[in-house]
Tab-separated table of C-alpha atoms in Angstrom:
chain	number	residue	atom	x	y	z
A	1	MET	CA	-67.594	-20.068	52.562
A	2	LYS	CA	-67.182	-23.820	52.337
A	3	LYS	CA	-66.487	-25.399	48.986
A	4	ASP	CA	-69.718	-27.425	48.937
A	5	GLN	CA	-71.719	-24.244	49.649
A	6	GLU	CA	-70.058	-22.493	46.697
A	7	GLU	CA	-70.896	-25.403	44.399
A	8	GLY	CA	-74.505	-25.363	45.616
A	9	ILE	CA	-74.823	-21.692	44.727
A	10	MET	CA	-73.427	-22.290	41.248
A	11	LYS	CA	-75.843	-25.142	40.622
A	12	MET	CA	-78.824	-22.986	41.532
A	13	GLU	CA	-77.780	-20.276	39.085
A	14	GLU	CA	-77.067	-22.560	36.147
A	15	LEU	CA	-80.422	-23.978	35.172
A	16	PRO	CA	-80.256	-26.589	32.426
A	17	ALA	CA	-81.923	-26.225	29.065
A	18	VAL	CA	-85.286	-27.935	28.827
A	19	VAL	CA	-86.077	-30.044	25.795
A	20	ILE	CA	-89.742	-29.319	25.272
A	21	LYS	CA	-90.312	-31.878	22.538
A	22	ARG	CA	-88.609	-33.856	19.834
A	23	VAL	CA	-89.336	-32.829	16.250
A	24	GLY	CA	-88.094	-35.581	13.935
A	25	ASN	CA	-84.324	-35.669	14.425
A	26	ASP	CA	-84.353	-32.212	16.013
A	27	PHE	CA	-85.320	-30.906	19.439
A	28	SER	CA	-87.174	-27.848	20.708
A	29	VAL	CA	-84.906	-26.369	23.373
A	30	TYR	CA	-85.910	-23.711	25.902
A	31	LEU	CA	-83.631	-22.156	28.538
A	32	PRO	CA	-85.650	-21.127	31.595
A	33	ASP	CA	-84.345	-18.080	33.394
A	34	ASN	CA	-83.016	-18.067	36.955
A	35	LEU	CA	-84.801	-14.807	37.758
A	36	PRO	CA	-85.932	-14.690	41.392
A	37	ASP	CA	-89.404	-13.372	40.485
A	38	LYS	CA	-92.086	-15.999	41.180
A	39	ASP	CA	-94.485	-14.692	38.500
A	40	VAL	CA	-91.817	-15.048	35.804
A	41	ARG	CA	-91.013	-18.570	36.962
A	42	ARG	CA	-94.726	-19.472	36.976
A	43	MET	CA	-95.130	-18.235	33.374
A	44	GLU	CA	-92.054	-20.204	32.272
A	45	GLU	CA	-93.339	-23.354	33.988
A	46	LYS	CA	-96.692	-23.025	32.205
A	47	PHE	CA	-94.866	-22.583	28.907
A	48	ILE	CA	-92.712	-25.672	29.484
A	49	ALA	CA	-95.833	-27.703	30.310
A	50	TYR	CA	-97.769	-26.403	27.262
A	51	ASP	CA	-98.233	-28.860	24.409
A	52	ILE	CA	-98.898	-27.319	20.998
A	53	GLY	CA	-100.094	-30.705	19.746
A	54	LYS	CA	-100.827	-30.489	16.036
A	55	ASP	CA	-101.881	-26.813	16.067
A	56	TYR	CA	-98.825	-25.842	13.992
A	57	GLU	CA	-99.754	-28.111	11.057
A	58	GLY	CA	-100.503	-26.257	7.844
A	59	ALA	CA	-98.828	-23.047	8.991
A	60	GLU	CA	-95.477	-21.676	7.859
A	61	THR	CA	-94.872	-20.496	11.423
A	62	TYR	CA	-96.992	-20.824	14.542
A	63	LEU	CA	-97.074	-18.159	17.260
A	64	LEU	CA	-98.025	-18.976	20.837
A	65	LEU	CA	-98.746	-15.984	23.081
A	66	MET	CA	-99.151	-16.260	26.853
A	67	LYS	CA	-100.081	-13.157	28.867
A	68	THR	CA	-100.472	-12.130	32.473
A	69	LYS	CA	-101.204	-8.767	34.052
A	70	ASP	CA	-97.497	-7.811	34.119
A	71	GLY	CA	-95.948	-9.933	31.416
A	72	SER	CA	-96.026	-11.865	28.208
A	73	LEU	CA	-94.242	-14.777	26.615
A	74	SER	CA	-94.389	-15.309	22.874
A	75	ALA	CA	-92.999	-18.422	21.251
A	76	THR	CA	-92.561	-19.028	17.537
A	77	TYR	CA	-92.555	-22.543	16.099
A	78	ASN	CA	-91.612	-23.529	12.544
A	79	ASP	CA	-93.752	-25.571	10.126
A	80	LYS	CA	-92.511	-28.814	11.701
A	81	GLY	CA	-93.458	-27.764	15.243
A	82	LYS	CA	-89.900	-26.953	16.384
A	83	LEU	CA	-89.513	-24.031	18.788
A	84	ILE	CA	-87.343	-21.424	17.089
A	85	ARG	CA	-87.730	-18.232	19.150
A	86	VAL	CA	-89.014	-17.101	22.550
A	87	VAL	CA	-89.464	-13.480	23.652
A	88	GLU	CA	-90.427	-12.719	27.240
A	89	GLU	CA	-91.304	-9.269	28.604
A	90	TYR	CA	-92.263	-8.514	32.194
A	91	LYS	CA	-92.934	-5.379	34.263
A	92	ASN	CA	-92.290	-4.777	37.948
A	93	VAL	CA	-90.223	-7.907	38.552
A	94	ARG	CA	-88.122	-8.802	41.552
A	95	LEU	CA	-84.622	-7.789	40.490
A	96	PRO	CA	-81.564	-9.993	40.971
A	97	ASN	CA	-79.191	-8.875	43.728
A	98	GLU	CA	-76.443	-8.073	41.190
A	99	VAL	CA	-78.692	-5.563	39.417
A	100	ILE	CA	-79.859	-3.915	42.657
A	101	TYR	CA	-76.317	-3.658	43.996
A	102	SER	CA	-74.970	-2.191	40.753
A	103	ILE	CA	-77.674	0.482	40.544
A	104	TYR	CA	-77.437	1.643	44.143
A	105	ARG	CA	-73.635	1.562	44.096
A	106	THR	CA	-73.500	3.633	40.882
A	107	TYR	CA	-76.484	5.873	41.705
A	108	PRO	CA	-76.667	6.298	45.482
A	109	ASP	CA	-79.666	8.271	46.762
A	110	TRP	CA	-81.661	7.452	43.623
A	111	THR	CA	-84.974	5.586	43.800
A	112	LEU	CA	-86.135	2.878	41.425
A	113	VAL	CA	-89.410	4.025	39.854
A	114	ASN	CA	-90.214	1.096	37.553
A	115	ASP	CA	-88.601	-1.773	35.726
A	116	GLU	CA	-89.093	-3.953	32.682
A	117	TYR	CA	-87.343	-7.230	31.973
A	118	LEU	CA	-86.636	-8.536	28.469
A	119	TYR	CA	-85.471	-12.105	27.853
A	120	THR	CA	-85.032	-13.369	24.287
A	121	GLN	CA	-83.696	-16.624	22.917
A	122	GLU	CA	-83.455	-18.251	19.538
A	123	GLU	CA	-82.760	-21.909	18.783
A	124	GLY	CA	-81.825	-22.478	22.442
A	125	ASP	CA	-79.322	-19.568	22.581
A	126	VAL	CA	-79.979	-16.558	24.820
A	127	LEU	CA	-79.831	-13.374	22.717
A	128	LYS	CA	-80.931	-10.767	25.250
A	129	LYS	CA	-81.340	-10.748	29.006
A	130	GLN	CA	-81.660	-7.208	30.275
A	131	TYR	CA	-83.570	-4.778	32.441
A	132	ASN	CA	-84.895	-1.404	31.369
A	133	LEU	CA	-85.100	0.654	34.544
A	134	LYS	CA	-86.292	4.117	35.424
A	135	ILE	CA	-84.680	5.760	38.451
A	136	LYS	CA	-85.403	9.115	40.058
A	137	LYS	CA	-83.632	11.606	42.313
A	138	GLY	CA	-85.673	14.700	43.088
A	139	LYS	CA	-86.987	15.985	39.746
A	140	GLN	CA	-84.273	14.262	37.729
A	141	THR	CA	-84.979	10.886	36.092
A	142	LEU	CA	-82.723	8.484	34.236
A	143	ARG	CA	-83.466	5.436	32.138
A	144	LEU	CA	-80.977	2.611	32.420
A	145	THR	CA	-80.455	-0.567	30.455
A	146	VAL	CA	-78.775	-3.118	32.717
A	147	HIS	CA	-77.520	-6.623	31.932
A	148	ASP	CA	-78.616	-9.356	34.355
A	149	ASP	CA	-75.087	-9.454	35.835
A	150	GLY	CA	-75.436	-5.796	36.913
A	151	HIS	CA	-73.381	-4.262	34.089
A	152	ILE	CA	-74.997	-0.979	33.049
A	153	LEU	CA	-75.233	-1.037	29.233
A	154	LYS	CA	-76.877	2.312	28.524
A	155	VAL	CA	-77.883	5.511	30.356
A	156	ARG	CA	-80.313	7.996	28.841
């Protein structure tokens, strides 16, 4: 692979943080995910474009909840309108290649039954980015928790 192709791949994977708005001397920062699923990206784009305006005024915290058929995004703002926490949950998403490869390499002949994706961040720092998967082989089923890089965190 040529060097410029490698750099192009890295740039696609490392999406910059998005400053949603300035709150006094502070900023509301949101890190969009690089998940290949178009529905997740669409929800994140709508969230970035959303303006809470003055809705947060008079509240200790303000909760914004966005829902679709297969997902939700909840954002918590403080009393000054600064974004402090985002929790995203989605079902039946398009999995990253690293996750697919890891599962089928570790569990050949197993079939993916369903998946859930959890993405959590606080104050612009990603806290959790993982998949909860259910796989099946014959009558046997396993539940896996897999990091977005393909590392299997838990089997039950």
